[in-house]
Short mmCIF file of C-alpha atoms and ligand atoms in Angstrom, two decimals:
data_model
loop_
_atom_site.label_atom_id
_atom_site.label_comp_id
_atom_site.label_asym_id
_atom_site.label_seq_id
_atom_site.Cartn_x
_atom_site.Cartn_y
_atom_site.Cartn_z
CA UNK A 1 -19.80 2.52 14.61
CA UNK A 2 -21.02 4.27 11.44
CA UNK A 3 -19.06 6.31 8.90
CA UNK A 4 -20.31 9.53 10.53
CA UNK A 5 -18.70 8.47 13.82
CA UNK A 6 -15.24 8.45 12.23
CA UNK A 7 -13.52 11.69 13.06
CA UNK A 8 -9.87 10.76 13.55
CA UNK A 9 -7.92 8.36 11.34
CA UNK A 10 -4.67 6.85 12.58
CA UNK A 11 -2.01 5.81 10.07
CA UNK A 12 0.85 3.60 11.19
CA UNK A 13 3.83 4.05 8.89
CA UNK A 14 4.76 7.26 7.03
CA UNK A 15 6.38 5.61 4.01
CA UNK A 16 5.08 5.74 0.44
CA UNK A 17 1.78 4.05 1.29
CA UNK A 18 1.24 5.46 4.79
CA UNK A 19 1.88 9.06 3.74
CA UNK A 20 -0.40 8.63 0.72
CA UNK A 21 -3.18 7.21 2.89
CA UNK A 22 -2.76 10.04 5.44
CA UNK A 23 -2.98 12.54 2.58
CA UNK A 24 -6.18 11.22 1.00
CA UNK A 25 -7.86 10.83 4.42
CA UNK A 26 -7.04 14.42 5.38
CA UNK A 27 -8.13 15.78 1.98
CA UNK A 28 -11.46 14.00 2.61
CA UNK A 29 -11.77 16.01 5.85
CA UNK A 30 -10.59 13.58 8.52
CA UNK A 31 -8.22 14.53 11.29
CA UNK A 32 -5.16 12.30 10.81
CA UNK A 33 -2.46 11.12 13.18
CA UNK A 34 0.47 9.63 11.22
CA UNK A 35 3.05 7.66 13.15
CA UNK A 36 6.44 6.23 12.25
CA UNK A 37 9.21 4.84 14.44
CA UNK A 38 11.66 7.73 13.95
CA UNK A 39 11.13 11.47 13.45
CA UNK A 40 13.14 11.45 10.20
CA UNK A 41 10.62 8.98 8.68
CA UNK A 42 7.72 11.17 9.84
CA UNK A 43 9.47 14.20 8.28
CA UNK A 44 9.99 12.47 4.96
CA UNK A 45 6.32 11.39 5.03
CA UNK A 46 5.35 15.06 5.34
CA UNK A 47 7.74 15.97 2.47
CA UNK A 48 6.01 13.40 0.25
CA UNK A 49 2.56 14.70 1.26
CA UNK A 50 3.51 18.32 0.58
CA UNK A 51 4.91 17.60 -2.87
CA UNK A 52 1.98 15.34 -3.75
CA UNK A 53 -0.52 18.00 -2.58
CA UNK A 54 1.28 20.48 -4.86
CA UNK A 55 0.74 18.08 -7.76
CA UNK A 56 -2.96 17.58 -7.06
CA UNK A 57 -3.38 21.36 -6.78
CA UNK A 58 -1.44 21.86 -10.05
CA UNK A 59 -3.73 19.51 -11.90
CA UNK A 60 -6.82 21.18 -10.42
CA UNK A 61 -8.08 18.13 -8.51
CA UNK A 62 -8.01 20.06 -5.20
CA UNK A 63 -7.85 23.81 -4.57
CA UNK A 64 -4.95 25.41 -2.65
CA UNK A 65 -6.99 26.21 0.47
CA UNK A 66 -8.29 22.63 0.74
CA UNK A 67 -4.75 21.30 0.34
CA UNK A 68 -3.40 23.67 3.00
CA UNK A 69 -6.20 22.70 5.40
CA UNK A 70 -5.52 19.04 4.71
CA UNK A 71 -1.83 19.48 5.54
CA UNK A 72 -2.78 21.21 8.81
CA UNK A 73 -5.10 18.37 9.81
CA UNK A 74 -2.26 15.81 9.82
CA UNK A 75 -0.36 15.41 13.06
CA UNK A 76 2.95 13.51 13.03
CA UNK A 77 4.17 11.37 15.90
CA UNK A 78 6.61 8.62 16.83
CA UNK A 79 4.37 7.40 19.64
CA UNK A 80 1.97 4.58 18.78
CA UNK A 81 -0.12 5.45 21.85
CA UNK A 82 -0.91 8.82 20.20
CA UNK A 83 -3.34 6.85 18.00
CA UNK A 84 -5.46 5.99 21.06
CA UNK A 85 -8.23 8.39 20.01
CA UNK A 86 -8.44 7.15 16.41
CA UNK A 87 -11.79 5.74 15.26
CA UNK A 88 -10.19 3.95 12.33
CA UNK A 89 -6.54 3.00 11.95
CA UNK A 90 -4.78 1.94 8.76
CA UNK A 91 -1.52 0.10 9.36
CA UNK A 92 1.04 0.48 6.57
CA UNK A 93 4.30 -0.75 8.09
CA UNK A 94 6.81 -3.13 6.52
CA UNK A 95 5.48 -6.47 5.22
CA UNK A 96 6.57 -8.52 8.22
CA UNK A 97 3.92 -10.54 10.05
CA UNK A 98 5.59 -10.29 13.49
CA UNK A 99 5.91 -6.50 13.23
CA UNK A 100 2.31 -6.12 12.03
CA UNK A 101 0.99 -8.38 14.79
CA UNK A 102 2.85 -6.41 17.43
CA UNK A 103 1.47 -3.11 16.05
CA UNK A 104 -2.05 -4.58 16.13
CA UNK A 105 -1.61 -5.90 19.68
CA UNK A 106 -0.64 -2.38 20.85
CA UNK A 107 -3.52 -0.79 18.91
CA UNK A 108 -5.99 -3.22 20.49
CA UNK A 109 -4.75 -2.20 23.93
CA UNK A 110 -4.87 1.55 23.32
CA UNK A 111 -7.74 2.18 20.87
CA UNK A 112 -11.43 2.02 21.78
CA UNK A 113 -13.00 -1.41 21.43
CA UNK A 114 -15.14 -0.38 18.47
CA UNK A 115 -12.34 1.27 16.47
CA UNK A 116 -11.76 -0.33 13.06
CA UNK A 117 -8.25 -1.73 12.71
CA UNK A 118 -7.35 -1.96 9.02
CA UNK A 119 -4.18 -3.22 7.40
CA UNK A 120 -2.76 -2.15 4.05
CA UNK A 121 -0.90 -5.45 3.69
CA UNK A 122 -0.38 -6.45 0.07
CA UNK A 123 -0.05 -10.21 0.59
CA UNK A 124 -0.03 -11.21 4.28
CA UNK A 125 -3.07 -12.93 5.76
CA UNK A 126 -5.62 -10.61 7.40
CA UNK A 127 -6.66 -13.54 9.59
CA UNK A 128 -3.07 -14.06 10.85
CA UNK A 129 -2.68 -10.35 11.61
CA UNK A 130 -6.08 -10.35 13.39
CA UNK A 131 -5.04 -13.31 15.53
CA UNK A 132 -2.89 -10.88 17.58
CA UNK A 133 -5.95 -8.98 18.87
CA UNK A 134 -8.99 -9.64 21.03
CA UNK A 135 -11.42 -8.25 18.42
CA UNK A 136 -10.71 -9.92 15.05
CA UNK A 137 -14.19 -8.91 13.90
CA UNK A 138 -12.93 -5.28 13.75
CA UNK A 139 -9.89 -6.17 11.59
CA UNK A 140 -10.10 -5.76 7.80
CA UNK A 141 -7.79 -5.31 4.82
CA UNK A 142 -7.83 -1.88 3.17
CA UNK A 143 -5.32 -2.39 0.39
CA UNK A 144 -4.48 0.92 -1.27
CA UNK A 145 -2.61 1.14 -4.58
CA UNK A 146 0.53 3.16 -5.27
CA UNK A 147 0.51 6.16 -5.83
CA UNK A 148 -2.41 6.41 -3.40
CA UNK A 149 -3.52 9.97 -4.37
CA UNK A 150 -3.79 8.94 -8.04
CA UNK A 151 -5.08 5.37 -8.12
CA UNK A 152 -8.86 5.05 -8.24
CA UNK A 153 -9.36 1.83 -6.31
CA UNK A 154 -8.94 0.13 -2.95
CA UNK A 155 -9.21 -3.60 -2.28
CA UNK A 156 -11.30 -4.53 0.77
CA UNK A 157 -10.08 -7.84 2.17
CA UNK A 158 -12.27 -9.96 4.41
CA UNK A 159 -10.57 -12.05 7.10
CA UNK A 160 -12.02 -15.21 8.65
CA UNK A 161 -13.59 -13.29 11.55
CA UNK A 162 -14.14 -9.85 9.96
CA UNK A 163 -17.74 -8.80 10.69
CA UNK A 164 -20.13 -7.65 8.01
CA UNK A 165 -20.41 -4.29 9.77
CA UNK A 166 -16.63 -3.81 9.56
CA UNK A 167 -16.61 -4.75 5.86
CA UNK A 168 -19.45 -2.29 5.17
CA UNK A 169 -17.61 0.44 7.03
CA UNK A 170 -14.39 -0.27 5.10
CA UNK A 171 -16.23 0.16 1.78
CA UNK A 172 -17.96 3.33 3.01
CA UNK A 173 -14.71 4.83 4.30
CA UNK A 174 -12.88 4.15 1.03
CA UNK A 175 -15.80 5.63 -0.93
CA UNK A 176 -15.57 8.73 1.25
CA UNK A 177 -11.90 9.03 0.17
CA UNK A 178 -13.22 9.03 -3.40
CA UNK A 179 -12.00 5.49 -4.09
CA UNK A 180 -13.93 2.68 -5.72
CA UNK A 181 -13.69 -0.67 -3.98
CA UNK A 182 -13.80 -4.36 -4.75
CA UNK A 183 -13.87 -7.17 -2.25
CA UNK A 184 -11.50 -10.10 -1.90
CA UNK A 185 -11.39 -13.13 0.33
CA UNK A 186 -8.35 -13.51 2.59
CA UNK A 187 -6.29 -15.68 0.25
CA UNK A 188 -2.66 -15.06 -0.79
CA UNK A 189 -2.27 -11.89 -2.86
CA UNK A 190 -6.04 -11.21 -2.75
CA UNK A 191 -7.07 -10.20 -6.30
CA UNK A 192 -4.53 -7.64 -7.48
CA UNK A 193 -1.20 -9.08 -6.38
CA UNK A 194 -2.23 -12.64 -7.12
CA UNK A 195 -2.58 -11.66 -10.77
CA UNK A 196 -0.04 -8.80 -10.94
CA UNK A 197 3.02 -10.53 -9.41
CA UNK A 198 3.23 -13.41 -11.91
CA UNK A 199 2.84 -10.84 -14.71
CA UNK A 200 5.74 -8.79 -13.35
CA UNK A 201 7.90 -11.86 -12.77
CA UNK A 202 7.22 -13.15 -16.29
CA UNK A 203 8.27 -9.75 -17.65
CA UNK A 204 11.53 -9.95 -15.67
CA UNK A 205 12.17 -13.50 -16.94
CA UNK A 206 11.45 -12.47 -20.54
CA UNK A 207 14.17 -9.81 -20.20
CA UNK A 208 16.58 -12.02 -18.21
CA UNK A 209 16.23 -14.94 -20.64
CA UNK A 210 16.92 -12.67 -23.64
CA UNK A 211 13.47 -12.63 -25.26
CA UNK A 212 13.75 -8.82 -25.63
CA UNK A 213 15.58 -5.77 -24.31
CA UNK A 214 14.07 -4.50 -21.07
CA UNK A 215 12.72 -1.38 -22.81
CA UNK A 216 11.03 -3.57 -25.40
CA UNK A 217 9.45 -5.83 -22.79
CA UNK A 218 7.89 -2.70 -21.27
CA UNK A 219 7.01 -1.13 -24.63
CA UNK A 220 5.50 -4.40 -25.82
CA UNK A 221 3.17 -4.59 -22.86
CA UNK A 222 2.39 -0.86 -22.87
CA UNK A 223 1.67 -0.64 -26.60
CA UNK A 224 0.29 -4.13 -26.91
CA UNK A 225 -2.11 -4.11 -23.98
CA UNK A 226 -2.65 -0.40 -23.17
CA UNK A 227 -1.38 -0.59 -19.59
CA UNK A 228 0.27 2.64 -18.31
CA UNK A 229 3.50 0.87 -17.33
CA UNK A 230 5.20 -2.34 -18.47
CA UNK A 231 6.24 -4.98 -15.91
CA UNK A 232 9.83 -3.81 -15.29
CA UNK A 233 8.99 -0.12 -14.91
CA UNK A 234 6.02 -1.01 -12.71
CA UNK A 235 8.32 -3.17 -10.56
CA UNK A 236 10.69 -0.19 -10.17
CA UNK A 237 7.69 1.99 -9.27
CA UNK A 238 6.40 -0.42 -6.59
CA UNK A 239 9.91 -1.17 -5.25
CA UNK A 240 11.76 -4.38 -6.10
CA UNK A 241 11.96 -5.38 -2.42
CA UNK A 242 8.15 -5.12 -2.14
CA UNK A 243 7.73 -7.13 -5.34
CA UNK A 244 10.14 -9.82 -4.12
CA UNK A 245 8.46 -9.99 -0.73
CA UNK A 246 4.99 -10.35 -2.25
CA UNK A 247 6.26 -12.90 -4.78
CA UNK A 248 7.88 -15.00 -2.04
CA UNK A 249 4.68 -15.03 0.03
CA UNK A 250 2.70 -16.13 -3.02
CA UNK A 251 5.32 -18.78 -3.84
CA UNK A 252 5.26 -20.13 -0.28
CA UNK A 253 1.49 -20.35 -0.25
CA UNK A 254 0.59 -21.20 -3.83
CA UNK A 255 3.57 -23.10 -5.20
CA UNK A 256 5.97 -23.06 -8.07
CA UNK A 257 4.06 -20.99 -10.59
CA UNK A 258 4.66 -18.02 -8.25
CA UNK A 259 8.45 -18.45 -7.93
CA UNK A 260 10.15 -14.99 -8.01
CA UNK A 261 12.39 -14.35 -11.03
CA UNK A 262 16.09 -14.94 -10.35
CA UNK A 263 17.04 -11.45 -11.60
CA UNK A 264 14.54 -9.86 -9.20
CA UNK A 265 16.31 -11.53 -6.25
CA UNK A 266 19.74 -10.48 -7.52
CA UNK A 267 18.69 -6.83 -7.89
CA UNK A 268 17.25 -6.76 -4.38
CA UNK A 269 20.44 -8.36 -2.99
CA UNK A 270 22.42 -5.61 -4.75
CA UNK A 271 20.26 -2.93 -3.09
CA UNK A 272 18.86 -1.74 -6.43
CA UNK A 273 15.23 -1.44 -5.34
CA UNK A 274 13.79 0.74 -8.11
CA UNK A 275 12.76 4.41 -8.06
CA UNK A 276 13.26 4.78 -4.33
CA UNK A 277 17.00 3.99 -4.49
CA UNK A 278 17.53 5.65 -7.88
CA UNK A 279 18.37 2.34 -9.62
CA UNK A 280 16.24 -0.68 -10.44
CA UNK A 281 15.80 -2.05 -13.94
CA UNK A 282 16.23 1.58 -15.00
CA UNK A 283 18.09 4.57 -13.56
CA UNK A 284 16.31 7.58 -12.05
CA UNK A 285 17.53 11.08 -11.13
N1 CAA B 1 0.69 12.49 -6.03
C1 CAA B 1 -0.16 13.27 -6.72
N2 CAA B 1 -0.25 13.24 -8.06
C2 CAA B 1 0.55 12.40 -8.74
C3 CAA B 1 1.45 11.53 -8.07
C4 CAA B 1 1.50 11.61 -6.66
N3 CAA B 1 2.31 10.83 -5.92
N4 CAA B 1 2.08 10.78 -9.01
C5 CAA B 1 1.59 11.14 -10.19
N5 CAA B 1 0.67 12.12 -10.04
C6 CAA B 1 -0.13 12.77 -11.07
C7 CAA B 1 0.69 13.75 -11.87
O1 CAA B 1 0.68 15.02 -11.29
C8 CAA B 1 0.00 13.72 -13.21
O2 CAA B 1 -1.13 14.60 -13.25
P1 CAA B 1 -1.56 15.27 -14.65
O3 CAA B 1 -1.80 14.13 -15.61
O4 CAA B 1 -2.82 16.01 -14.32
O5 CAA B 1 -0.42 16.12 -15.04
C9 CAA B 1 -0.54 12.30 -13.33
O6 CAA B 1 -0.58 11.77 -12.00
C10 CAA B 1 0.35 11.45 -14.18
O7 CAA B 1 1.68 11.51 -13.64
P2 CAA B 1 3.00 11.73 -14.52
O8 CAA B 1 2.67 12.58 -15.71
O9 CAA B 1 4.10 12.12 -13.62
O10 CAA B 1 3.41 10.29 -14.98
P3 CAA B 1 2.57 9.19 -15.71
O11 CAA B 1 1.61 9.75 -16.69
O12 CAA B 1 3.62 8.24 -16.16
O13 CAA B 1 1.72 8.52 -14.54
C11 CAA B 1 1.40 6.90 -12.88
C12 CAA B 1 2.31 7.98 -13.42
C13 CAA B 1 0.10 7.55 -12.33
C14 CAA B 1 2.12 6.22 -11.75
C15 CAA B 1 0.99 5.93 -14.07
O14 CAA B 1 2.16 5.56 -14.77
C16 CAA B 1 0.31 4.70 -13.57
O15 CAA B 1 -0.90 4.69 -13.32
N6 CAA B 1 1.08 3.59 -13.46
C17 CAA B 1 0.57 2.32 -12.94
C18 CAA B 1 0.58 2.38 -11.44
C19 CAA B 1 0.04 1.12 -10.83
O16 CAA B 1 -0.28 0.13 -11.48
N7 CAA B 1 -0.06 1.13 -9.50
C20 CAA B 1 -0.51 -0.02 -8.73
C21 CAA B 1 0.66 -0.86 -8.38
S1 CAA B 1 0.18 -2.28 -7.46
C22 CAA B 1 0.03 -1.74 -5.89
O17 CAA B 1 0.26 -0.63 -5.54
C23 CAA B 1 -0.39 -2.79 -4.92
C24 CAA B 1 0.68 -3.52 -4.24
O18 CAA B 1 0.38 -4.07 -3.18
C25 CAA B 1 2.04 -3.68 -4.77
#
């Protein structure tokens, strides 16, 4: 399969990442089928897409007609079998290996044998996910960054059996969505989260251990290193549950230097997950 053969893109999961991926694929001209387990999740995915499209129109990145066409090209569904006709699928469900493997096993049964099956996993092994299907050479990591419509890059992750043709197609597809790519081997956290998670956890510890007020930890890193967000505000942006999950996977695989900060665990146990629940390290309206 070549890039030109990709007409329909399937997206599994209509959360923050899935809806963002559906949006950028449809803006690039693909027909998109976006699936989540319940209609209310599909609906909130569409709400996120509509408000994000408004923002890209407001800042002149896309004109109104293109945005309206893009919205029309996305079909919502709760039926995984509705992705049977997809030429490329991006899975963006919760970071749980069993759930991802079961999604991939169903996709391998329903989709054509040369469809590309990509996962947006942030830390799980591409090779483990691919072990659930009969065509691991078609499985690849396409790790988008949040917020998907704004971030310029996508990480292409190469599993043990991913074929060169699949890797090439993953790069070409991402480029067609106007994203730059870099390639990572299938090792815990790939490039971005392997480096980002310890940075975030160290920021949380610096606050928790009284080195500085939380606002000053963030200001210090923003003003001192020119990043757009400090570690605590970035953790709230990503979602503290996602950060904890990624940190725990890295800790399990790579040892003690990746241990999640105690305060991160306590916040997640309290249900304060960041922007999405209205409270994390900071409060949001
Ligand atoms: N859809 C469309 N446009 C959006 C948007 C969205 N969801 N979110 C923000 N924007 C646009 C805004 O409209 C705005 O456009 P203009 O500048 O033209 O007005 C622009 O982006 C900036 O947004 P804001 O003014 O609202 O806020 P900001 O300047 O603070 O930027 C941010 C917000 C883009 C998120 C910026 O703070 C940023 O880049 N932060 C770092 C994000 C980051 O590091 N993401 C990666 C996390 S790691 C990851 O995702 C991988 C993983 O596996 C965990």
